Every structure is written in structure tokens, then in C-alpha cells.
Amino acid sequence: MSDWKRRLRKLGYPETPRAERRIPPGFAARKRNGADSRAAHIHDISSTGIYLLTEERWPLGELTACTIQIEGAPPGADAEFSVQVKVARHDKDGIGLSFVLPPGVDPQLWELLIEKAATLRREEGINFMFRMLRAVLFLSRLCGAGANHAIQLFGGELDEARTETAVQISIEADKLLASEPGAASLRAHPEHVAHLIKFGSWSIGGLSKQLWAGLLATSCTPDGTDESNRQYVDLLVNVTPTQALIFVVACNKALDVMSEDQDHPSTRITFTPEEMKQLTGKTDLTRVATDIAYLFHSGLLDKNFDFTSYIPTENFDITPAGLGMEVFRKCKGHFADAHSVIGKVEGA
């Protein structure tokens, strides 16, 4: 991936425009919202559009959303991206579609990613480039031209692992927003998004990434000026996978016993030592206690673990603090149920 990263760093320098058509290794496309539209084979692709082998004849001049995927991939896979297209021509074999990119997409970056996706032959590399294209389109839609603040991190200071994490966070946020009415019109502050992507890229583990994705999704507003979530970035940046697990389970448990007008639970959320072992997968309960202490000192849990007692611990109090519930509500999204976005852990 070093070649595309080097070229990404050169964005903004003039180059001779070109739109070389390439034969991709098994790409397909379908209308995003067309109930009767089937995925059809893409004969060739360039930075300006695609030629689709299909018997369907979409109306000439029609502007529609088109989803590009790897042939045979199930609908809804991460390795697909949707982009606006305009129907440019018909002929006996199919239709020609021109890309209509969001204003924030850098043409050089778009050409680079399309070229790379079409010339790779390893499935793993193609999947990555499709996810990258999806993340770039999403961030560009949110931030317009300011999206380069976040996008250039992918080719700059983020290594391969952090780039993958940043892309995953962007895609998960895109999924969360997809169910929100008027999602297409929501925007986000470019510098805040870049800040969130930069620090969120350090996260490890599925739940940690879900927390960051929720934080990104709830940073989106109609006017795109809200930076209130920025205060939560420092709280999450050092949270480990085990700490994220304890925090999420604690908040889900709290929601089960809270009424809508409560800021924090009126009953304590406690686990026995055996339940904590089962939840965390750790037999060393001192390490679990240390994780609880970290969450307390971060302001996310309500009670610190008592390290002064020599009496065996009867239970672990993981009741969320008011700040913890506030952070969790932000991370789960105001538009979705907590149990569907950041699901309960089985048995917890």
C-alpha cells in the first residue's frame, strides 16, 4: 500500500488530467434504492465513470445513487461504496454512467483510489480499497472540501493498522447514520472529525471502535458546526478493550433499570467475582480491579475499587457515573437504541 500512500501525500499538486479506462477484476453495480435492480457486471471503469453490461435501461440523464461492489458479495457488505451517477448513454450491450462526486472529493484522490482498486488482483487489497473509497465518500459528504483534514491522515501519520481502524470507524458511523431521517443532509465540523479520526485510530477491539463510531455519528448536525463531542475524545482515547467491555455492559445494565428522566441509575450495578471472570475472560481479578479504577478516575464509573481491604471481594461495583451515561448516550447515538448499536454482551 506504500505507493498509494505516497501519491496521496502529493494531493493538491497539479497533474495532467486523464481518465484511463480499466478492466476491473469482477466488479458489479446496482441502483442503491432500486428494489428491482440487480447487480450487473462492470465492463470497465475510470475516474469519470463506468460501463455496465445490463439489459436494464435507466433513463438517460437520470441522476441516481449507484452501489459498486465485488461480484458475489452479499448486499450490505463493508467492501462496497455508493456514489451518485448520471446515465450518460445506452447501447446494445449496456449503459454508460458518469460519476457525480460530492464537492469535497479531491479528483486526484478519487482517480488514485479507483485506479488502485481496478488494478489490484488480491481480494484482500481490493476489499481494502473499496472500504477506503466508502470512507472517503462518507467523510467528503460530511465535511465537504474540509474532509482533507481527515482523509490525508490515511496517507500521512497513520500506519497501516491505524488507517484500517480509521476506515472501520468511518464505515460504522456511516451505517449508524443510514437509519437516521435526513442523514444525507447532515454535516460535521472538519477539524473535529479529523481530531476524532486521529485519536480513534488508536482503538483496539470491536466495542472500542463502536464507541468511536457512535461519537462520530452524533457529531453530525444539519449545520455541521457542533464540536461538543470533542470533550469526550480524551476520555475514550486510552480505554482498552476490557475497559470498553466493562463500561458498555455497565451502561446497558443501567439503562435497564433507569427511567427516561434519570441521569444515572438509582440501584447499583454489581457483578460477583465469578461473573466478572466470565464477562472479561480474565482470571486475575486484580487486573479487573485496575480496569475499574481507571474507569472511575476517568469519570466514567461511579465508584472506585477498594484496594485497601484484605477481605476477598464479594462483588465489583461498576455503576456508571452521570458523565459515563452521558458519554454512552453520545456513543450509542441519539437516533438508535443502545442495545442495537452497542449490543449487550451475551450472558451479561
mmCIF file of C-alpha atoms in Angstrom:
data_model
loop_
_atom_site.group_PDB
_atom_site.id
_atom_site.type_symbol
_atom_site.label_atom_id
_atom_site.label_comp_id
_atom_site.label_asym_id
_atom_site.label_seq_id
_atom_site.Cartn_x
_atom_site.Cartn_y
_atom_site.Cartn_z
ATOM 1 C CA MET A 1 0.000 0.000 0.000
ATOM 2 C CA SER A 2 3.042 2.318 0.174
ATOM 3 C CA ASP A 3 2.578 3.521 -3.431
ATOM 4 C CA TRP A 4 -0.930 4.895 -2.927
ATOM 5 C CA LYS A 5 0.099 6.453 0.387
ATOM 6 C CA ARG A 6 2.988 8.307 -1.307
ATOM 7 C CA ARG A 7 0.673 9.563 -4.021
ATOM 8 C CA LEU A 8 -1.989 10.603 -1.511
ATOM 9 C CA ARG A 9 0.553 12.884 0.165
ATOM 10 C CA LYS A 10 1.002 14.726 -3.151
ATOM 11 C CA LEU A 11 -2.639 15.780 -3.398
ATOM 12 C CA GLY A 12 -3.085 19.374 -4.409
ATOM 13 C CA TYR A 13 -0.158 19.455 -6.846
ATOM 14 C CA PRO A 14 -1.226 19.880 -10.496
ATOM 15 C CA GLU A 15 -1.174 16.833 -12.732
ATOM 16 C CA THR A 16 -2.251 16.233 -16.306
ATOM 17 C CA PRO A 17 -5.920 15.175 -16.264
ATOM 18 C CA ARG A 18 -6.604 11.706 -17.566
ATOM 19 C CA ALA A 19 -9.365 9.137 -17.315
ATOM 20 C CA GLU A 20 -7.872 5.853 -18.369
ATOM 21 C CA ARG A 21 -10.423 3.060 -18.595
ATOM 22 C CA ARG A 22 -9.504 -0.196 -16.916
ATOM 23 C CA ILE A 23 -10.998 -3.667 -16.884
ATOM 24 C CA PRO A 24 -11.641 -4.403 -13.188
ATOM 25 C CA PRO A 25 -11.364 -7.936 -11.707
ATOM 26 C CA GLY A 26 -15.020 -8.756 -11.064
ATOM 27 C CA PHE A 27 -16.824 -5.534 -10.124
ATOM 28 C CA ALA A 28 -20.592 -5.138 -10.214
ATOM 29 C CA ALA A 29 -23.034 -2.273 -9.709
ATOM 30 C CA ARG A 30 -26.708 -1.816 -8.897
ATOM 31 C CA LYS A 31 -29.100 1.018 -8.180
ATOM 32 C CA ARG A 32 -28.832 1.747 -4.484
ATOM 33 C CA ASN A 33 -32.547 2.256 -3.942
ATOM 34 C CA GLY A 34 -33.867 0.267 -6.886
ATOM 35 C CA ALA A 35 -35.949 -2.593 -5.487
ATOM 36 C CA ASP A 36 -35.951 -4.404 -8.842
ATOM 37 C CA SER A 37 -32.407 -3.525 -9.846
ATOM 38 C CA ARG A 38 -29.950 -6.407 -9.940
ATOM 39 C CA ALA A 39 -26.203 -6.169 -9.677
ATOM 40 C CA ALA A 40 -24.692 -6.154 -13.173
ATOM 41 C CA HIS A 41 -21.119 -6.683 -14.342
ATOM 42 C CA ILE A 42 -18.921 -3.611 -14.773
ATOM 43 C CA HIS A 43 -17.109 -3.966 -18.097
ATOM 44 C CA ASP A 44 -14.741 -1.064 -17.497
ATOM 45 C CA ILE A 45 -14.155 1.715 -15.005
ATOM 46 C CA SER A 46 -12.291 5.011 -14.904
ATOM 47 C CA SER A 47 -12.185 8.001 -12.611
ATOM 48 C CA THR A 48 -15.047 9.539 -14.619
ATOM 49 C CA GLY A 49 -17.479 6.636 -14.752
ATOM 50 C CA ILE A 50 -18.327 3.013 -15.505
ATOM 51 C CA TYR A 51 -19.788 0.966 -18.328
ATOM 52 C CA LEU A 52 -22.347 -1.544 -17.076
ATOM 53 C CA LEU A 53 -23.273 -4.718 -19.001
ATOM 54 C CA THR A 54 -27.002 -4.961 -18.397
ATOM 55 C CA GLU A 55 -30.362 -5.312 -20.104
ATOM 56 C CA GLU A 56 -31.753 -2.605 -17.838
ATOM 57 C CA ARG A 57 -32.069 0.816 -19.412
ATOM 58 C CA TRP A 58 -32.007 3.500 -16.774
ATOM 59 C CA PRO A 59 -33.481 6.773 -18.132
ATOM 60 C CA LEU A 60 -30.944 8.932 -19.954
ATOM 61 C CA GLY A 61 -29.875 11.896 -17.868
ATOM 62 C CA GLU A 62 -31.196 10.313 -14.663
ATOM 63 C CA LEU A 63 -29.240 11.159 -11.510
ATOM 64 C CA THR A 64 -29.274 8.268 -9.068
ATOM 65 C CA ALA A 65 -27.244 6.558 -6.363
ATOM 66 C CA CYS A 66 -25.305 3.541 -7.575
ATOM 67 C CA THR A 67 -23.663 0.950 -5.339
ATOM 68 C CA ILE A 68 -20.431 -0.596 -6.601
ATOM 69 C CA GLN A 69 -19.450 -3.931 -5.115
ATOM 70 C CA ILE A 70 -17.346 -7.007 -5.671
ATOM 71 C CA GLU A 71 -19.295 -9.589 -7.659
ATOM 72 C CA GLY A 72 -20.838 -12.229 -5.423
ATOM 73 C CA ALA A 73 -20.547 -10.137 -2.259
ATOM 74 C CA PRO A 74 -23.731 -10.047 -0.163
ATOM 75 C CA PRO A 75 -25.653 -6.743 -0.115
ATOM 76 C CA GLY A 76 -24.665 -4.552 2.819
ATOM 77 C CA ALA A 77 -21.048 -5.727 2.943
ATOM 78 C CA ASP A 78 -18.450 -3.233 4.154
ATOM 79 C CA ALA A 79 -16.489 -3.625 0.917
ATOM 80 C CA GLU A 80 -18.921 -1.672 -1.235
ATOM 81 C CA PHE A 81 -19.492 2.013 -1.797
ATOM 82 C CA SER A 82 -22.346 4.146 -3.108
ATOM 83 C CA VAL A 83 -21.827 7.133 -5.359
ATOM 84 C CA GLN A 84 -24.099 9.408 -7.363
ATOM 85 C CA VAL A 85 -24.083 8.700 -11.110
ATOM 86 C CA LYS A 86 -25.690 10.225 -14.174
ATOM 87 C CA VAL A 87 -26.874 7.980 -17.016
ATOM 88 C CA ALA A 88 -24.779 9.159 -19.963
ATOM 89 C CA ARG A 89 -25.579 6.679 -22.755
ATOM 90 C CA HIS A 90 -27.264 3.466 -23.862
ATOM 91 C CA ASP A 91 -26.129 0.917 -26.421
ATOM 92 C CA LYS A 92 -26.899 -2.690 -27.285
ATOM 93 C CA ASP A 93 -24.731 -4.157 -24.513
ATOM 94 C CA GLY A 94 -25.436 -1.877 -21.595
ATOM 95 C CA ILE A 95 -25.292 1.644 -20.196
ATOM 96 C CA GLY A 96 -22.629 4.246 -19.503
ATOM 97 C CA LEU A 97 -22.728 6.011 -16.145
ATOM 98 C CA SER A 98 -20.784 9.162 -15.198
ATOM 99 C CA PHE A 99 -19.730 9.723 -11.602
ATOM 100 C CA VAL A 100 -21.172 12.809 -9.879
ATOM 101 C CA LEU A 101 -18.878 13.176 -6.887
ATOM 102 C CA PRO A 102 -19.590 15.056 -3.648
ATOM 103 C CA PRO A 103 -17.999 18.538 -3.689
ATOM 104 C CA GLY A 104 -15.448 17.516 -1.067
ATOM 105 C CA VAL A 105 -13.854 14.662 -3.034
ATOM 106 C CA ASP A 106 -10.398 15.543 -4.330
ATOM 107 C CA PRO A 107 -10.286 14.450 -8.022
ATOM 108 C CA GLN A 108 -6.682 13.267 -7.738
ATOM 109 C CA LEU A 109 -7.504 11.130 -4.709
ATOM 110 C CA TRP A 110 -10.583 9.679 -6.432
ATOM 111 C CA GLU A 111 -8.548 8.784 -9.524
ATOM 112 C CA LEU A 112 -5.826 7.241 -7.376
ATOM 113 C CA LEU A 113 -8.229 5.021 -5.411
ATOM 114 C CA ILE A 114 -10.235 3.935 -8.476
ATOM 115 C CA GLU A 115 -7.042 3.075 -10.351
ATOM 116 C CA LYS A 116 -5.640 1.140 -7.416
ATOM 117 C CA ALA A 117 -8.874 -0.815 -6.869
ATOM 118 C CA ALA A 118 -9.107 -1.718 -10.572
ATOM 119 C CA THR A 119 -5.507 -2.891 -10.904
ATOM 120 C CA LEU A 120 -5.148 -4.945 -7.717
ATOM 121 C CA ARG A 121 -5.611 -8.675 -8.093
ATOM 122 C CA ARG A 122 -5.562 -9.874 -4.490
ATOM 123 C CA GLU A 123 -9.012 -9.955 -2.907
ATOM 124 C CA GLU A 124 -7.732 -8.568 0.390
ATOM 125 C CA GLY A 125 -6.265 -5.495 -1.300
ATOM 126 C CA ILE A 126 -9.411 -4.863 -3.368
ATOM 127 C CA ASN A 127 -11.602 -5.124 -0.266
ATOM 128 C CA PHE A 128 -9.411 -2.579 1.497
ATOM 129 C CA MET A 129 -9.576 -0.108 -1.393
ATOM 130 C CA PHE A 130 -13.382 -0.461 -1.562
ATOM 131 C CA ARG A 131 -13.603 0.286 2.159
ATOM 132 C CA MET A 132 -11.266 3.238 1.655
ATOM 133 C CA LEU A 133 -13.460 4.571 -1.164
ATOM 134 C CA ARG A 134 -16.517 4.228 1.054
ATOM 135 C CA ALA A 135 -14.803 6.085 3.913
ATOM 136 C CA VAL A 136 -13.587 8.877 1.613
ATOM 137 C CA LEU A 137 -17.054 9.404 0.134
ATOM 138 C CA PHE A 138 -18.621 9.419 3.602
ATOM 139 C CA LEU A 139 -16.153 11.922 5.062
ATOM 140 C CA SER A 140 -16.412 14.111 1.962
ATOM 141 C CA ARG A 141 -20.190 14.157 2.261
ATOM 142 C CA LEU A 142 -19.915 15.201 5.921
ATOM 143 C CA CYS A 143 -17.170 17.802 5.638
ATOM 144 C CA GLY A 144 -17.060 18.986 2.023
ATOM 145 C CA ALA A 145 -13.656 20.309 0.992
ATOM 146 C CA GLY A 146 -12.621 20.223 4.658
ATOM 147 C CA ALA A 147 -12.638 16.425 4.547
ATOM 148 C CA ASN A 148 -8.973 16.529 3.505
ATOM 149 C CA HIS A 149 -8.128 17.258 7.168
ATOM 150 C CA ALA A 150 -9.186 13.679 7.976
ATOM 151 C CA ILE A 151 -8.545 11.939 4.656
ATOM 152 C CA GLN A 152 -4.901 12.976 4.452
ATOM 153 C CA LEU A 153 -4.286 11.236 7.773
ATOM 154 C CA PHE A 154 -4.729 7.962 5.869
ATOM 155 C CA GLY A 155 -1.654 8.652 3.781
ATOM 156 C CA GLY A 156 0.276 10.630 6.368
ATOM 157 C CA GLU A 157 0.889 9.898 10.009
ATOM 158 C CA LEU A 158 -1.340 6.827 10.376
ATOM 159 C CA ASP A 159 0.352 3.481 9.841
ATOM 160 C CA GLU A 160 -1.427 0.593 8.115
ATOM 161 C CA ALA A 161 -3.163 -0.715 11.241
ATOM 162 C CA ARG A 162 -4.376 2.725 12.337
ATOM 163 C CA THR A 163 -5.522 3.519 8.794
ATOM 164 C CA GLU A 164 -7.633 0.349 8.788
ATOM 165 C CA THR A 165 -9.127 1.292 12.164
ATOM 166 C CA ALA A 166 -9.925 4.828 10.980
ATOM 167 C CA VAL A 167 -11.637 3.417 7.890
ATOM 168 C CA GLN A 168 -13.649 0.981 10.031
ATOM 169 C CA ILE A 169 -14.794 3.767 12.353
ATOM 170 C CA SER A 170 -15.912 5.845 9.353
ATOM 171 C CA ILE A 171 -17.852 2.932 7.841
ATOM 172 C CA GLU A 172 -19.569 2.080 11.136
ATOM 173 C CA ALA A 173 -20.578 5.724 11.558
ATOM 174 C CA ASP A 174 -21.929 5.692 8.006
ATOM 175 C CA LYS A 175 -24.058 2.657 8.889
ATOM 176 C CA LEU A 176 -25.403 4.345 12.027
ATOM 177 C CA LEU A 177 -26.390 7.448 10.112
ATOM 178 C CA ALA A 178 -28.032 5.444 7.314
ATOM 179 C CA SER A 179 -31.093 4.823 9.516
ATOM 180 C CA GLU A 180 -31.418 8.474 10.524
ATOM 181 C CA PRO A 181 -34.078 10.526 8.677
ATOM 182 C CA GLY A 182 -32.385 13.213 6.629
ATOM 183 C CA ALA A 183 -28.968 11.575 7.019
ATOM 184 C CA ALA A 184 -27.859 12.791 3.590
ATOM 185 C CA SER A 185 -28.152 16.407 4.738
ATOM 186 C CA LEU A 186 -26.164 16.012 7.982
ATOM 187 C CA ARG A 187 -22.733 17.595 8.194
ATOM 188 C CA ALA A 188 -19.807 17.637 10.642
ATOM 189 C CA HIS A 189 -17.052 20.075 11.604
ATOM 190 C CA PRO A 190 -13.935 19.112 9.563
ATOM 191 C CA GLU A 191 -11.365 19.775 12.297
ATOM 192 C CA HIS A 192 -13.410 17.895 14.878
ATOM 193 C CA VAL A 193 -13.797 14.905 12.539
ATOM 194 C CA ALA A 194 -10.047 14.865 11.847
ATOM 195 C CA HIS A 195 -9.326 15.054 15.588
ATOM 196 C CA LEU A 196 -11.738 12.204 16.292
ATOM 197 C CA ILE A 197 -10.409 10.030 13.455
ATOM 198 C CA LYS A 198 -6.803 10.633 14.526
ATOM 199 C CA PHE A 199 -7.292 9.569 18.138
ATOM 200 C CA GLY A 200 -9.947 6.952 17.436
ATOM 201 C CA SER A 201 -7.485 5.167 15.146
ATOM 202 C CA TRP A 202 -5.609 4.012 18.267
ATOM 203 C CA SER A 203 -8.608 1.957 19.423
ATOM 204 C CA ILE A 204 -8.392 -1.823 19.598
ATOM 205 C CA GLY A 205 -11.320 -4.223 19.727
ATOM 206 C CA GLY A 206 -14.800 -4.162 18.269
ATOM 207 C CA LEU A 207 -16.581 -2.426 21.155
ATOM 208 C CA SER A 208 -13.977 0.336 21.344
ATOM 209 C CA LYS A 209 -14.411 1.034 17.630
ATOM 210 C CA GLN A 210 -18.201 1.071 18.048
ATOM 211 C CA LEU A 211 -17.861 3.724 20.743
ATOM 212 C CA TRP A 212 -15.765 5.904 18.438
ATOM 213 C CA ALA A 213 -18.128 5.330 15.509
ATOM 214 C CA GLY A 214 -21.081 6.397 17.650
ATOM 215 C CA LEU A 215 -19.189 9.509 18.738
ATOM 216 C CA LEU A 216 -18.514 10.376 15.086
ATOM 217 C CA ALA A 217 -22.135 9.782 14.099
ATOM 218 C CA THR A 218 -23.504 12.004 16.867
ATOM 219 C CA SER A 219 -21.091 14.758 15.837
ATOM 220 C CA CYS A 220 -23.222 15.261 12.714
ATOM 221 C CA THR A 221 -25.801 18.049 12.660
ATOM 222 C CA PRO A 222 -27.753 19.937 9.975
ATOM 223 C CA ASP A 223 -25.328 22.884 10.070
ATOM 224 C CA GLY A 224 -22.137 20.914 10.762
ATOM 225 C CA THR A 225 -20.781 23.292 13.389
ATOM 226 C CA ASP A 226 -21.177 21.211 16.563
ATOM 227 C CA GLU A 227 -17.896 20.385 18.348
ATOM 228 C CA SER A 228 -19.407 19.383 21.695
ATOM 229 C CA ASN A 229 -18.287 15.754 21.316
ATOM 230 C CA ARG A 230 -14.670 16.869 21.295
ATOM 231 C CA GLN A 231 -14.659 16.850 25.107
ATOM 232 C CA TYR A 232 -15.251 13.092 25.096
ATOM 233 C CA VAL A 233 -12.275 12.222 22.872
ATOM 234 C CA ASP A 234 -9.757 12.423 25.730
ATOM 235 C CA LEU A 235 -11.985 10.142 27.852
ATOM 236 C CA LEU A 236 -12.001 7.369 25.251
ATOM 237 C CA VAL A 237 -8.535 7.542 23.740
ATOM 238 C CA ASN A 238 -6.862 5.322 26.354
ATOM 239 C CA VAL A 239 -9.758 2.942 27.044
ATOM 240 C CA THR A 240 -8.660 -0.671 26.496
ATOM 241 C CA PRO A 241 -10.888 -3.413 25.043
ATOM 242 C CA THR A 242 -11.557 -4.861 28.527
ATOM 243 C CA GLN A 243 -12.376 -1.436 29.947
ATOM 244 C CA ALA A 244 -14.694 -0.752 26.999
ATOM 245 C CA LEU A 245 -16.438 -4.061 27.667
ATOM 246 C CA ILE A 246 -16.956 -3.286 31.362
ATOM 247 C CA PHE A 247 -18.153 0.234 30.547
ATOM 248 C CA VAL A 248 -20.624 -0.825 27.832
ATOM 249 C CA VAL A 249 -22.097 -3.668 29.909
ATOM 250 C CA ALA A 250 -22.420 -1.365 32.922
ATOM 251 C CA CYS A 251 -24.272 1.270 30.897
ATOM 252 C CA ASN A 252 -26.562 -1.268 29.236
ATOM 253 C CA LYS A 253 -27.405 -2.705 32.655
ATOM 254 C CA ALA A 254 -28.051 0.801 33.953
ATOM 255 C CA LEU A 255 -30.422 1.588 31.087
ATOM 256 C CA ASP A 256 -32.458 -1.495 32.007
ATOM 257 C CA VAL A 257 -33.238 -0.048 35.458
ATOM 258 C CA MET A 258 -33.420 3.658 34.593
ATOM 259 C CA SER A 259 -36.442 5.698 33.618
ATOM 260 C CA GLU A 260 -36.187 8.126 30.725
ATOM 261 C CA ASP A 261 -35.880 11.169 33.002
ATOM 262 C CA GLN A 262 -32.993 9.761 35.075
ATOM 263 C CA ASP A 263 -29.367 10.753 34.506
ATOM 264 C CA HIS A 264 -27.925 7.760 36.343
ATOM 265 C CA PRO A 265 -29.318 4.531 37.863
ATOM 266 C CA SER A 266 -30.929 4.552 41.298
ATOM 267 C CA THR A 267 -29.696 0.999 42.007
ATOM 268 C CA ARG A 268 -26.101 -0.200 41.996
ATOM 269 C CA ILE A 269 -24.766 -2.314 39.131
ATOM 270 C CA THR A 270 -22.702 -5.096 40.682
ATOM 271 C CA PHE A 271 -21.077 -8.328 39.490
ATOM 272 C CA THR A 272 -19.777 -11.225 41.552
ATOM 273 C CA PRO A 273 -16.126 -12.216 41.090
ATOM 274 C CA GLU A 274 -17.218 -15.245 39.049
ATOM 275 C CA GLU A 275 -19.427 -13.077 36.840
ATOM 276 C CA MET A 276 -16.540 -10.674 36.250
ATOM 277 C CA LYS A 277 -14.280 -13.556 35.243
ATOM 278 C CA GLN A 278 -16.922 -14.758 32.810
ATOM 279 C CA LEU A 279 -17.509 -11.277 31.430
ATOM 280 C CA THR A 280 -13.885 -10.241 30.928
ATOM 281 C CA GLY A 281 -12.297 -13.626 30.350
ATOM 282 C CA LYS A 282 -9.682 -12.727 32.973
ATOM 283 C CA THR A 283 -8.912 -14.921 35.966
ATOM 284 C CA ASP A 284 -6.660 -12.299 37.566
ATOM 285 C CA LEU A 285 -9.222 -10.144 39.368
ATOM 286 C CA THR A 286 -6.547 -7.639 40.404
ATOM 287 C CA ARG A 287 -6.239 -6.654 36.742
ATOM 288 C CA VAL A 288 -10.017 -6.335 36.538
ATOM 289 C CA ALA A 289 -9.982 -4.121 39.636
ATOM 290 C CA THR A 290 -7.310 -1.953 37.994
ATOM 291 C CA ASP A 291 -9.509 -1.561 34.926
ATOM 292 C CA ILE A 292 -12.424 -0.485 37.129
ATOM 293 C CA ALA A 293 -10.173 2.005 38.936
ATOM 294 C CA TYR A 294 -9.112 3.517 35.596
ATOM 295 C CA LEU A 295 -12.740 3.945 34.519
ATOM 296 C CA PHE A 296 -13.527 5.576 37.884
ATOM 297 C CA HIS A 297 -10.633 8.040 37.651
ATOM 298 C CA SER A 298 -11.733 8.872 34.086
ATOM 299 C CA GLY A 299 -15.136 9.821 35.492
ATOM 300 C CA LEU A 300 -16.995 7.033 33.674
ATOM 301 C CA LEU A 301 -17.819 4.836 36.698
ATOM 302 C CA ASP A 302 -19.311 5.991 39.973
ATOM 303 C CA LYS A 303 -17.204 4.066 42.492
ATOM 304 C CA ASN A 304 -13.528 3.215 42.826
ATOM 305 C CA PHE A 305 -12.340 -0.268 43.707
ATOM 306 C CA ASP A 306 -11.168 -0.553 47.333
ATOM 307 C CA PHE A 307 -7.579 -1.768 47.166
ATOM 308 C CA THR A 308 -7.029 -1.291 50.946
ATOM 309 C CA SER A 309 -9.070 -4.262 52.137
ATOM 310 C CA TYR A 310 -7.569 -7.719 52.568
ATOM 311 C CA ILE A 311 -11.017 -9.301 52.667
ATOM 312 C CA PRO A 312 -11.872 -11.193 49.464
ATOM 313 C CA THR A 313 -14.075 -9.101 47.225
ATOM 314 C CA GLU A 314 -17.726 -10.128 47.315
ATOM 315 C CA ASN A 315 -18.762 -8.017 44.341
ATOM 316 C CA PHE A 316 -17.492 -5.480 41.837
ATOM 317 C CA ASP A 317 -19.462 -2.235 41.688
ATOM 318 C CA ILE A 318 -19.449 -0.959 38.088
ATOM 319 C CA THR A 319 -22.308 1.543 38.365
ATOM 320 C CA PRO A 320 -21.846 4.232 35.681
ATOM 321 C CA ALA A 321 -21.357 7.834 36.760
ATOM 322 C CA GLY A 322 -23.533 10.591 35.335
ATOM 323 C CA LEU A 323 -20.689 11.517 32.962
ATOM 324 C CA GLY A 324 -20.392 7.872 31.939
ATOM 325 C CA MET A 325 -24.067 7.702 30.964
ATOM 326 C CA GLU A 326 -23.689 10.991 29.085
ATOM 327 C CA VAL A 327 -20.725 9.622 27.118
ATOM 328 C CA PHE A 328 -22.519 6.339 26.462
ATOM 329 C CA ARG A 329 -25.631 8.071 25.155
ATOM 330 C CA LYS A 330 -23.429 10.075 22.801
ATOM 331 C CA CYS A 331 -21.579 6.979 21.644
ATOM 332 C CA LYS A 332 -24.698 4.900 21.081
ATOM 333 C CA GLY A 333 -26.332 7.636 19.026
ATOM 334 C CA HIS A 334 -29.381 9.722 19.804
ATOM 335 C CA PHE A 335 -31.166 8.161 16.839
ATOM 336 C CA ALA A 336 -30.791 4.480 17.721
ATOM 337 C CA ASP A 337 -31.483 2.105 20.567
ATOM 338 C CA ALA A 338 -28.440 1.404 22.728
ATOM 339 C CA HIS A 339 -28.937 -2.336 22.549
ATOM 340 C CA SER A 340 -28.796 -2.393 18.762
ATOM 341 C CA VAL A 341 -25.835 -0.060 18.284
ATOM 342 C CA ILE A 342 -23.672 -1.218 21.165
ATOM 343 C CA GLY A 343 -25.219 -4.569 21.886
ATOM 344 C CA LYS A 344 -25.408 -6.370 25.160
ATOM 345 C CA VAL A 345 -22.779 -8.996 25.751
ATOM 346 C CA GLU A 346 -24.346 -12.416 25.850
ATOM 347 C CA GLY A 347 -24.847 -13.548 29.400
ATOM 348 C CA ALA A 348 -24.092 -10.150 30.877
#
